[in-house]
Amino acid sequence: MISYLKKYLAQEKLSGLLGILMLASWLSAVVYYTLPRWLHTDSAYTLFRLLNKEALVYDRFTNYLQLAPAVLAVKMALPANVVVHLVNITLPLFFVAAWFFTQRISTHKALVFPLMLWLSGPEMLFIGYSEIHMAVLCCSLFWFLSTEANPPKWALFVTSLGAFMAHPAALMLMGGSLLAVWISSNESKKWRDLILINISAAFLQYLISPATNNYDSGLLEKIKTPSGWLHITSHYSWDYLCANLSGWMWPLIAMFVTLAVIGFKQVKPLKTILGLAYIVICCLMLVVVYQSGDATVMMQKFFYPVLVVAALLFFSHNSYAKLVHTYTAVFWLSGIVFFLLHGNGYFYRQRAKEVAFQSKQYTKDGYQKVIVNHYNEAIGTPWALPYESMCIAAIEKQPTVSIRYSENGRLKPDSMAVGDTLYLGATFMPPFHVKTLNSVYFKLDEKPYFIDSLKM
């Protein structure tokens, strides 16, 4: 009995130490890469709207939690540098808080929270505003509570609702969570209660915040298209999946094989088969939905949920703490290796420096509103340049500069589309009046755009 207790305490201490190391390393990277994380496309657009006191959340209201501290900072007119660091660290600290409180109940199961961060792709670190991570956090909390003996139903409902109101992928994530609980438990009544809670939460989400994003609707329509399934191996997403199963997605294969080997020994074969089938179905659905492909960082985001599902099933199948420790440590260390070898940190860091450099150059020349027509590979995706340049100027307390990249053939119409009192944002947004800007962070003169077809 004493020897067993010593082993138990040793495993508990190991779980706690591993959790601390994993979260500390993730937080260190997040803080170090603050600007590269937020001066990039969607995150930069969100940061701009945050500083400009615009609407931030349309139908995914759970994400307001990760923005709320920064919103308060903007209302208090705190420096932009404070705001960006605050919004940068809030969501990661939610994972830290979830781990801190749950590890008091089970340090073994609490490892799921740092693991969920490190299972995301190496480029996903550079998504500052991450709705998918918020959904994963809520889903993981739901799973953790569901595995306890008498979980409070209100907490289960809140976490379930939080997941559904964070990201559309919650449907896949919560399905995996329910399956994981069913596999690890023989209490059929408890599982039925969990299904009812999820249905109620999903229905309430539909009533409160029905999806308004046509982009998401268009993606889901692809599931109904027969050609998407008949020609599944010809999609870009299929090639991406096959190529990356030996890359950053290798934990998926490791967990799948482990589930197959251990699952048949520990639980009924039917449950194991259904768990493995769910992983395969999720992969195939993602291939069809995202068949056209996207940038690398987005493809990692698209396939991330299937790793989350596999991790939840892995934790539920396995009762051997030592194996979980080994796998978690290996996944964490491999995540660091992929992160370092991938080289994406350098690209995003140089990209932020290039935006800052160009902004300062135009400031020296006396220009505030600029349209450029020469593509710069160091910038990569240029649609959010108007927001990125304005945000970096606010953060570094420099005069406001807004740089707009004009696509080939659009230089003349872009230059004619705005008057002295307007400025151009992204191509999918109408021109803004300069007086609508929050003068605490942005100040643009009512002057015409400078057309620069040589720089950038």
Coordinates of N, CA and C in Angstrom, one line a residue, residues 141-314:
L141 N -12.8 21.6 -21.1 CA -13.4 21.7 -19.8 C -14.7 20.9 -19.6
F142 N -15.5 20.8 -20.7 CA -16.7 20.0 -20.7 C -16.3 18.5 -20.5
W143 N -15.3 18.1 -21.3 CA -14.8 16.7 -21.2 C -14.3 16.4 -19.8
F144 N -13.5 17.3 -19.2 CA -12.9 17.1 -17.9 C -14.0 16.9 -16.8
L145 N -15.0 17.8 -16.8 CA -16.1 17.8 -15.9 C -16.9 16.5 -16.1
S146 N -17.1 16.1 -17.3 CA -17.9 15.0 -17.6 C -17.3 13.7 -17.1
T147 N -16.0 13.6 -16.9 CA -15.4 12.4 -16.4 C -15.4 12.3 -14.9
E148 N -15.9 13.4 -14.2 CA -16.0 13.3 -12.8 C -17.3 12.6 -12.3
A149 N -17.3 12.2 -11.1 CA -18.4 11.4 -10.6 C -19.8 12.1 -10.6
N150 N -19.8 13.3 -10.1 CA -21.1 14.0 -10.0 C -20.9 15.5 -10.5
P151 N -20.6 15.6 -11.8 CA -20.4 17.0 -12.3 C -21.6 17.9 -12.2
P152 N -21.5 19.1 -11.9 CA -22.6 20.1 -11.8 C -23.2 20.3 -13.2
K153 N -24.4 20.1 -13.4 CA -25.0 20.2 -14.7 C -25.0 21.6 -15.3
W154 N -25.0 22.6 -14.4 CA -25.0 24.0 -14.9 C -23.6 24.2 -15.5
A155 N -22.5 23.7 -14.9 CA -21.2 23.9 -15.5 C -21.0 23.2 -16.8
L156 N -21.6 22.0 -16.9 CA -21.6 21.2 -18.2 C -22.3 22.0 -19.3
F157 N -23.5 22.6 -18.9 CA -24.2 23.4 -19.9 C -23.5 24.6 -20.3
V158 N -22.9 25.3 -19.3 CA -22.1 26.6 -19.7 C -20.9 26.3 -20.6
T159 N -20.2 25.3 -20.3 CA -19.0 24.9 -21.1 C -19.4 24.5 -22.5
S160 N -20.5 23.7 -22.6 CA -21.0 23.3 -23.9 C -21.5 24.5 -24.7
L161 N -22.3 25.3 -24.1 CA -22.8 26.5 -24.7 C -21.6 27.4 -25.2
G162 N -20.6 27.5 -24.3 CA -19.4 28.3 -24.6 C -18.7 27.8 -25.9
A163 N -18.6 26.5 -26.0 CA -18.0 25.9 -27.2 C -18.8 26.2 -28.5
F164 N -20.1 26.0 -28.4 CA -20.9 26.2 -29.6 C -20.9 27.7 -30.0
M165 N -20.8 28.6 -29.0 CA -20.8 30.0 -29.4 C -19.4 30.6 -29.6
A166 N -18.4 29.7 -29.7 CA -17.0 30.1 -30.0 C -16.6 29.9 -31.4
H167 N -17.0 28.7 -32.0 CA -16.6 28.4 -33.4 C -17.4 27.2 -33.9
P168 N -17.7 27.2 -35.2 CA -18.5 26.1 -35.8 C -18.0 24.8 -35.6
A169 N -16.6 24.7 -35.5 CA -16.0 23.3 -35.3 C -16.4 22.7 -34.0
A170 N -17.1 23.4 -33.1 CA -17.6 22.9 -31.8 C -18.4 21.7 -32.0
L171 N -19.2 21.6 -33.1 CA -20.0 20.4 -33.4 C -19.2 19.2 -33.5
M172 N -18.0 19.2 -34.2 CA -17.1 18.1 -34.3 C -16.4 17.8 -33.0
L173 N -16.0 18.9 -32.3 CA -15.3 18.8 -31.0 C -16.2 18.2 -29.9
M174 N -17.4 18.7 -29.8 CA -18.3 18.2 -28.8 C -18.7 16.7 -29.1
G175 N -18.9 16.4 -30.3 CA -19.2 15.0 -30.7 C -18.1 14.1 -30.2
G176 N -16.8 14.5 -30.4 CA -15.7 13.7 -30.0 C -15.6 13.6 -28.5
S177 N -16.0 14.7 -27.8 CA -16.0 14.7 -26.3 C -17.0 13.8 -25.8
L178 N -18.2 13.8 -26.4 CA -19.2 12.9 -25.9 C -18.9 11.4 -26.1
L179 N -18.2 11.2 -27.3 CA -17.8 9.8 -27.6 C -16.7 9.4 -26.6
A180 N -15.8 10.3 -26.3 CA -14.8 10.0 -25.3 C -15.3 9.6 -23.9
V181 N -16.3 10.3 -23.5 CA -17.0 10.1 -22.2 C -17.7 8.7 -22.3
W182 N -18.4 8.4 -23.4 CA -19.1 7.2 -23.5 C -18.1 6.0 -23.5
I183 N -17.0 6.1 -24.1 CA -16.0 5.1 -24.1 C -15.5 4.8 -22.7
S184 N -15.3 5.8 -21.9 CA -14.6 5.6 -20.6 C -15.6 5.4 -19.5
S185 N -16.9 5.4 -19.8 CA -17.9 5.3 -18.7 C -19.0 4.2 -19.1
N186 N -19.5 3.5 -18.1 CA -20.5 2.5 -18.3 C -21.9 3.1 -17.8
E187 N -21.9 4.3 -17.5 CA -23.2 4.9 -17.0 C -24.0 5.5 -18.1
S188 N -24.9 4.7 -18.6 CA -25.7 5.1 -19.8 C -26.6 6.3 -19.5
K189 N -27.1 6.4 -18.2 CA -27.9 7.6 -17.9 C -27.1 8.9 -17.9
K190 N -25.9 8.8 -17.4 CA -25.0 10.0 -17.4 C -24.8 10.4 -18.8
W191 N -24.5 9.5 -19.7 CA -24.2 9.8 -21.1 C -25.4 10.4 -21.8
R192 N -26.6 9.9 -21.5 CA -27.8 10.4 -22.1 C -28.0 11.9 -21.6
D193 N -27.7 12.1 -20.3 CA -27.9 13.5 -19.8 C -26.9 14.4 -20.5
L194 N -25.7 14.0 -20.8 CA -24.7 14.8 -21.5 C -25.2 15.1 -22.9
I195 N -25.8 14.2 -23.6 CA -26.4 14.4 -24.9 C -27.5 15.5 -24.9
L196 N -28.4 15.4 -23.9 CA -29.4 16.3 -23.7 C -28.9 17.7 -23.4
I197 N -27.9 17.8 -22.6 CA -27.2 19.1 -22.3 C -26.7 19.7 -23.6
N198 N -26.0 18.9 -24.4 CA -25.4 19.4 -25.6 C -26.5 19.9 -26.6
I199 N -27.5 19.1 -26.7 CA -28.6 19.5 -27.6 C -29.3 20.8 -27.2
S200 N -29.5 20.9 -25.9 CA -30.0 22.2 -25.3 C -29.1 23.3 -25.6
A201 N -27.8 23.1 -25.4 CA -26.9 24.2 -25.6 C -26.8 24.6 -27.0
A202 N -26.8 23.6 -27.9 CA -26.7 23.9 -29.4 C -28.0 24.7 -29.8
F203 N -29.2 24.3 -29.3 CA -30.4 24.9 -29.6 C -30.4 26.4 -29.1
L204 N -30.0 26.6 -27.9 CA -29.9 28.0 -27.3 C -29.0 28.8 -28.1
Q205 N -27.8 28.2 -28.5 CA -26.9 29.0 -29.4 C -27.5 29.4 -30.7
Y206 N -28.3 28.5 -31.3 CA -29.0 28.8 -32.5 C -30.0 30.0 -32.3
L207 N -30.7 30.0 -31.2 CA -31.7 31.1 -30.9 C -31.0 32.4 -30.6
I208 N -29.9 32.4 -29.9 CA -29.2 33.6 -29.5 C -28.3 34.2 -30.6
S209 N -27.6 33.3 -31.2 CA -26.6 33.8 -32.2 C -26.5 32.9 -33.4
P210 N -27.6 32.8 -34.3 CA -27.5 32.0 -35.5 C -26.4 32.5 -36.4
A211 N -25.8 31.5 -37.1 CA -24.6 31.8 -37.9 C -25.0 32.9 -39.0
T212 N -24.2 33.9 -39.1 CA -24.4 35.0 -40.1 C -23.3 35.0 -41.1
N213 N -22.3 34.1 -41.0 CA -21.2 34.1 -41.9 C -21.5 33.3 -43.1
N214 N -21.6 33.9 -44.3 CA -21.8 33.2 -45.5 C -20.7 32.3 -45.9
Y215 N -19.5 32.6 -45.5 CA -18.3 31.8 -45.8 C -18.4 30.4 -45.2
D216 N -18.8 30.4 -43.9 CA -19.0 29.1 -43.2 C -20.1 28.3 -43.9
S217 N -21.2 28.9 -44.2 CA -22.3 28.2 -44.9 C -21.9 27.6 -46.2
G218 N -21.1 28.4 -47.0 CA -20.6 27.8 -48.2 C -19.7 26.6 -48.1
L219 N -18.9 26.6 -47.0 CA -18.0 25.5 -46.8 C -18.8 24.2 -46.4
L220 N -19.8 24.4 -45.6 CA -20.6 23.3 -45.1 C -21.4 22.7 -46.3
E221 N -21.8 23.5 -47.2 CA -22.5 23.0 -48.4 C -21.7 22.0 -49.2
K222 N -20.4 22.1 -49.1 CA -19.6 21.2 -49.9 C -19.8 19.7 -49.4
I223 N -20.2 19.5 -48.2 CA -20.4 18.2 -47.7 C -21.5 17.5 -48.4
K224 N -22.5 18.3 -48.9 CA -23.7 17.8 -49.6 C -23.4 17.5 -51.1
T225 N -22.2 18.0 -51.5 CA -21.9 17.8 -53.0 C -21.3 16.5 -53.3
P226 N -21.9 15.6 -54.0 CA -21.3 14.3 -54.3 C -20.0 14.3 -54.9
S227 N -19.7 15.3 -55.8 CA -18.4 15.3 -56.5 C -17.3 15.5 -55.5
G228 N -17.5 16.2 -54.4 CA -16.5 16.4 -53.4 C -16.1 15.1 -52.7
W229 N -17.0 14.1 -52.6 CA -16.6 12.8 -52.0 C -16.1 11.9 -53.1
L230 N -16.6 12.0 -54.3 CA -16.2 11.0 -55.4 C -14.8 11.3 -55.8
H231 N -14.4 12.5 -55.7 CA -13.0 12.9 -56.2 C -12.2 13.4 -55.0
I232 N -12.4 12.8 -53.9 CA -11.7 13.2 -52.6 C -10.2 13.2 -52.7
T233 N -9.7 12.2 -53.4 CA -8.2 12.1 -53.5 C -7.5 13.1 -54.4
S234 N -8.4 13.9 -55.1 CA -7.8 14.9 -56.1 C -7.8 16.3 -55.4
H235 N -8.3 16.4 -54.2 CA -8.3 17.7 -53.6 C -6.9 18.1 -53.0
Y236 N -6.8 19.4 -53.0 CA -5.5 20.0 -52.4 C -5.5 19.6 -50.9
S237 N -6.6 19.6 -50.2 CA -6.6 19.2 -48.8 C -6.2 17.8 -48.6
W238 N -6.5 16.9 -49.5 CA -6.1 15.5 -49.4 C -4.6 15.4 -49.4
D239 N -4.0 16.1 -50.4 CA -2.5 16.1 -50.5 C -1.9 16.7 -49.3
Y240 N -2.5 17.8 -48.8 CA -2.0 18.4 -47.6 C -2.0 17.4 -46.4
L241 N -3.1 16.7 -46.2 CA -3.2 15.8 -45.1 C -2.2 14.7 -45.2
C242 N -2.1 14.1 -46.4 CA -1.1 13.0 -46.5 C 0.3 13.4 -46.3
A243 N 0.6 14.6 -46.7 CA 2.0 15.1 -46.6 C 2.3 15.5 -45.1
N244 N 1.3 15.9 -44.4 CA 1.6 16.4 -43.0 C 1.3 15.4 -41.9
L245 N 0.8 14.2 -42.3 CA 0.7 13.2 -41.3 C 2.1 12.7 -40.8
S246 N 3.1 12.9 -41.6 CA 4.5 12.6 -41.2 C 5.2 13.9 -40.7
G247 N 4.4 15.0 -40.7 CA 5.0 16.3 -40.3 C 4.4 16.7 -38.9
W248 N 3.8 17.9 -38.9 CA 3.3 18.4 -37.6 C 2.1 17.6 -37.1
M249 N 1.4 16.8 -38.0 CA 0.3 16.0 -37.5 C 0.6 14.6 -37.1
W250 N 1.9 14.3 -36.9 CA 2.3 12.9 -36.6 C 1.7 12.5 -35.3
P251 N 1.4 13.4 -34.3 CA 0.7 12.9 -33.1 C -0.6 12.2 -33.3
L252 N -1.3 12.6 -34.4 CA -2.6 12.0 -34.8 C -2.4 10.5 -35.1
I253 N -1.3 10.1 -35.8 CA -1.0 8.7 -36.1 C -0.7 8.0 -34.9
A254 N 0.2 8.6 -34.0 CA 0.6 8.0 -32.8 C -0.6 7.7 -31.9
M255 N -1.5 8.6 -31.7 CA -2.6 8.4 -30.9 C -3.6 7.4 -31.5
F256 N -3.7 7.4 -32.8 CA -4.6 6.5 -33.5 C -4.2 5.0 -33.2
V257 N -2.9 4.8 -33.4 CA -2.3 3.5 -33.3 C -2.5 3.0 -31.8
T258 N -2.2 3.9 -30.9 CA -2.3 3.6 -29.5 C -3.7 3.3 -29.1
L259 N -4.6 4.0 -29.6 CA -6.1 3.8 -29.3 C -6.5 2.4 -29.8
A260 N -5.9 2.0 -31.0 CA -6.3 0.7 -31.5 C -5.7 -0.4 -30.7
V261 N -4.4 -0.3 -30.2 CA -3.8 -1.3 -29.5 C -4.3 -1.4 -28.1
I262 N -4.4 -0.3 -27.4 CA -4.9 -0.3 -26.0 C -6.4 -0.5 -25.9
G263 N -7.1 0.2 -26.8 CA -8.5 0.2 -26.8 C -9.2 -1.2 -26.8
F264 N -8.7 -2.1 -27.6 CA -9.2 -3.4 -27.7 C -9.0 -4.2 -26.4
K265 N -8.0 -3.8 -25.6 CA -7.6 -4.5 -24.4 C -8.5 -4.0 -23.2
Q266 N -8.8 -2.7 -23.2 CA -9.4 -2.1 -22.1 C -10.9 -2.0 -22.2
V267 N -11.4 -1.8 -23.3 CA -12.9 -1.5 -23.5 C -13.4 -2.5 -24.5
K268 N -14.7 -2.4 -24.7 CA -15.4 -3.2 -25.7 C -14.9 -2.9 -27.1
P269 N -14.7 -3.9 -28.0 CA -14.2 -3.6 -29.3 C -15.1 -2.6 -30.1
L270 N -16.4 -2.7 -29.9 CA -17.3 -1.8 -30.6 C -17.0 -0.3 -30.3
K271 N -16.8 0.0 -29.0 CA -16.4 1.3 -28.6 C -15.1 1.8 -29.2
T272 N -14.2 0.9 -29.3 CA -12.9 1.3 -29.9 C -13.0 1.5 -31.4
I273 N -13.8 0.7 -32.0 CA -14.0 0.8 -33.5 C -14.7 2.1 -33.8
L274 N -15.7 2.4 -33.0 CA -16.5 3.7 -33.2 C -15.6 4.9 -33.0
G275 N -14.7 4.8 -32.0 CA -13.8 5.9 -31.7 C -12.8 6.2 -32.8
L276 N -12.2 5.1 -33.3 CA -11.3 5.2 -34.5 C -12.0 5.6 -35.7
A277 N -13.2 5.1 -35.9 CA -14.0 5.5 -37.1 C -14.4 7.0 -37.1
Y278 N -14.6 7.5 -35.9 CA -15.0 9.0 -35.8 C -13.8 9.8 -36.2
I279 N -12.6 9.4 -35.8 CA -11.4 10.1 -36.2 C -11.2 10.2 -37.7
V280 N -11.4 9.0 -38.3 CA -11.3 8.9 -39.8 C -12.4 9.7 -40.5
I281 N -13.6 9.7 -40.0 CA -14.7 10.5 -40.6 C -14.4 12.0 -40.5
C282 N -13.9 12.4 -39.3 CA -13.6 13.8 -39.1 C -12.5 14.2 -40.2
C283 N -11.5 13.4 -40.4 CA -10.5 13.7 -41.4 C -11.1 13.9 -42.8
L284 N -11.9 12.9 -43.1 CA -12.5 13.0 -44.5 C -13.4 14.2 -44.7
M285 N -14.2 14.5 -43.6 CA -15.1 15.7 -43.7 C -14.3 16.9 -43.9
L286 N -13.1 17.0 -43.2 CA -12.3 18.2 -43.3 C -11.7 18.3 -44.7
V287 N -11.3 17.2 -45.2 CA -10.7 17.2 -46.6 C -11.8 17.7 -47.6
V288 N -13.0 17.3 -47.5 CA -14.1 17.7 -48.4 C -14.4 19.2 -48.2
V289 N -14.6 19.6 -46.9 CA -15.0 21.0 -46.6 C -13.9 22.0 -47.1
Y290 N -12.6 21.6 -46.9 CA -11.5 22.6 -47.2 C -10.8 22.1 -48.4
Q291 N -11.5 21.5 -49.4 CA -10.9 20.9 -50.6 C -10.1 21.9 -51.4
S292 N -10.5 23.2 -51.4 CA -9.8 24.2 -52.2 C -8.4 24.6 -51.6
G293 N -8.3 24.4 -50.3 CA -7.0 24.7 -49.6 C -6.9 26.2 -49.3
D294 N -5.8 26.5 -48.6 CA -5.6 27.9 -48.2 C -4.1 28.0 -47.8
A295 N -3.8 29.1 -47.1 CA -2.4 29.3 -46.6 C -2.1 28.2 -45.6
T296 N -0.8 28.0 -45.4 CA -0.3 26.9 -44.5 C -0.9 27.1 -43.1
V297 N -0.9 28.4 -42.6 CA -1.4 28.6 -41.2 C -2.9 28.3 -41.1
M298 N -3.6 28.5 -42.2 CA -5.1 28.2 -42.2 C -5.3 26.7 -42.3
M299 N -4.5 26.0 -43.1 CA -4.7 24.6 -43.2 C -4.4 23.9 -41.8
Q300 N -3.4 24.4 -41.1 CA -3.2 23.9 -39.8 C -4.4 24.1 -38.9
K301 N -4.9 25.3 -39.0 CA -6.1 25.6 -38.2 C -7.3 24.7 -38.6
F302 N -7.5 24.4 -39.8 CA -8.6 23.6 -40.3 C -8.5 22.1 -39.8
F303 N -7.3 21.6 -39.8 CA -7.1 20.2 -39.4 C -6.8 20.0 -37.9
Y304 N -6.6 21.1 -37.2 CA -6.4 21.0 -35.7 C -7.5 20.3 -35.0
P305 N -8.8 20.5 -35.2 CA -9.8 19.8 -34.5 C -9.7 18.3 -34.4
V306 N -9.2 17.7 -35.5 CA -9.1 16.2 -35.5 C -8.1 15.7 -34.5
L307 N -7.0 16.5 -34.3 CA -6.1 16.2 -33.3 C -6.6 16.3 -31.9
V308 N -7.5 17.3 -31.7 CA -8.2 17.5 -30.4 C -9.1 16.3 -30.1
V309 N -9.8 15.9 -31.1 CA -10.7 14.7 -30.9 C -9.9 13.5 -30.5
A310 N -8.8 13.3 -31.2 CA -8.0 12.1 -30.9 C -7.4 12.2 -29.5
A311 N -7.0 13.4 -29.1 CA -6.4 13.6 -27.7 C -7.5 13.2 -26.7
L312 N -8.7 13.7 -26.9 CA -9.7 13.4 -25.9 C -10.0 11.9 -25.8
L313 N -10.1 11.3 -26.9 CA -10.3 9.8 -27.0 C -9.1 9.1 -26.3
F314 N -7.9 9.6 -26.6 CA -6.7 9.0 -26.0 C -6.7 9.1 -24.5

